[in-house]
GROMACS .gro file of C-alpha atoms in nm:
model
   72
    1MET     CA    1  -0.166   1.547   0.273
    2SER     CA    2  -0.061   1.270   0.030
    3GLN     CA    3   0.295   1.145   0.022
    4CYS     CA    4   0.481   0.898  -0.201
    5VAL     CA    5   0.666   0.630  -0.006
    6VAL     CA    6   0.916   0.363  -0.111
    7VAL     CA    7   0.944   0.082   0.146
    8LYS     CA    8   1.260  -0.121   0.193
    9PRO     CA    9   1.165  -0.418   0.419
   10GLY     CA   10   1.404  -0.657   0.586
   11THR     CA   11   1.687  -0.408   0.653
   12SER     CA   12   1.909  -0.391   0.963
   13GLN     CA   13   1.771  -0.059   1.090
   14GLU     CA   14   1.458   0.152   1.069
   15LYS     CA   15   1.496   0.501   0.928
   16VAL     CA   16   1.327   0.751   0.697
   17ILE     CA   17   1.511   0.938   0.420
   18VAL     CA   18   1.364   1.215   0.207
   19THR     CA   19   1.484   1.219  -0.156
   20GLU     CA   20   1.529   1.535  -0.363
   21ASP     CA   21   1.185   1.495  -0.524
   22GLY     CA   22   1.016   1.466  -0.183
   23THR     CA   23   0.965   1.089  -0.185
   24LEU     CA   24   1.009   0.919   0.151
   25VAL     CA   25   1.227   0.608   0.153
   26VAL     CA   26   1.148   0.406   0.464
   27TYR     CA   27   1.381   0.127   0.577
   28LEU     CA   28   1.211  -0.137   0.794
   29ARG     CA   29   1.333  -0.434   0.996
   30ALA     CA   30   1.008  -0.619   0.934
   31LYS     CA   31   0.980  -0.857   0.642
   32ALA     CA   32   0.717  -0.812   0.371
   33HIS     CA   33   0.509  -1.108   0.491
   34ASP     CA   34   0.148  -1.118   0.620
   35GLY     CA   35   0.126  -0.737   0.640
   36GLU     CA   36   0.411  -0.707   0.892
   37ALA     CA   37   0.592  -0.444   0.683
   38ASN     CA   38   0.278  -0.234   0.652
   39LYS     CA   39   0.226  -0.243   1.029
   40ALA     CA   40   0.588  -0.140   1.085
   41LEU     CA   41   0.553   0.132   0.823
   42MET     CA   42   0.259   0.281   1.012
   43LYS     CA   43   0.457   0.280   1.334
   44VAL     CA   44   0.764   0.447   1.178
   45LEU     CA   45   0.561   0.706   0.990
   46SER     CA   46   0.351   0.795   1.296
   47LYS     CA   47   0.675   0.880   1.481
   48TYR     CA   48   0.813   1.066   1.177
   49PHE     CA   49   0.502   1.283   1.132
   50GLY     CA   50   0.419   1.306   1.502
   51VAL     CA   51   0.064   1.177   1.464
   52ALA     CA   52  -0.131   0.871   1.574
   53LYS     CA   53  -0.110   0.558   1.359
   54SER     CA   54  -0.486   0.584   1.297
   55ARG     CA   55  -0.429   0.913   1.110
   56ILE     CA   56  -0.212   0.748   0.843
   57GLU     CA   57  -0.372   0.553   0.562
   58ILE     CA   58  -0.225   0.362   0.266
   59VAL     CA   59  -0.419   0.502  -0.029
   60GLN     CA   60  -0.244   0.309  -0.305
   61GLY     CA   61   0.005   0.021  -0.318
   62GLN     CA   62  -0.108  -0.194  -0.026
   63ASN     CA   63   0.087  -0.490  -0.169
   64SER     CA   64   0.368  -0.296  -0.334
   65ARG     CA   65   0.695  -0.139  -0.218
   66LYS     CA   66   0.586   0.189  -0.378
   67LYS     CA   67   0.293   0.338  -0.188
   68VAL     CA   68   0.092   0.653  -0.160
   69ILE     CA   69  -0.003   0.738   0.198
   70GLU     CA   70  -0.227   1.005   0.332
   71VAL     CA   71  -0.189   1.179   0.666
   72VAL     CA   72  -0.511   1.330   0.798
   0.00000   0.00000   0.00000
């Protein structure tokens, strides 16, 4: 299952919001520095989807705020 994700790093709280078009907007406390935001993204999404972090992969947008992830 592929999913579009927009990441908002450096916020005061961590949460996931689903927009009308199905895009996930993920707010993270971690800053976008040295891959910290991507690590935090995996943690938040694993809780959201109820799967292990190893089952989530960033398919596109590794260095971007707009990403495509795949949950296997």
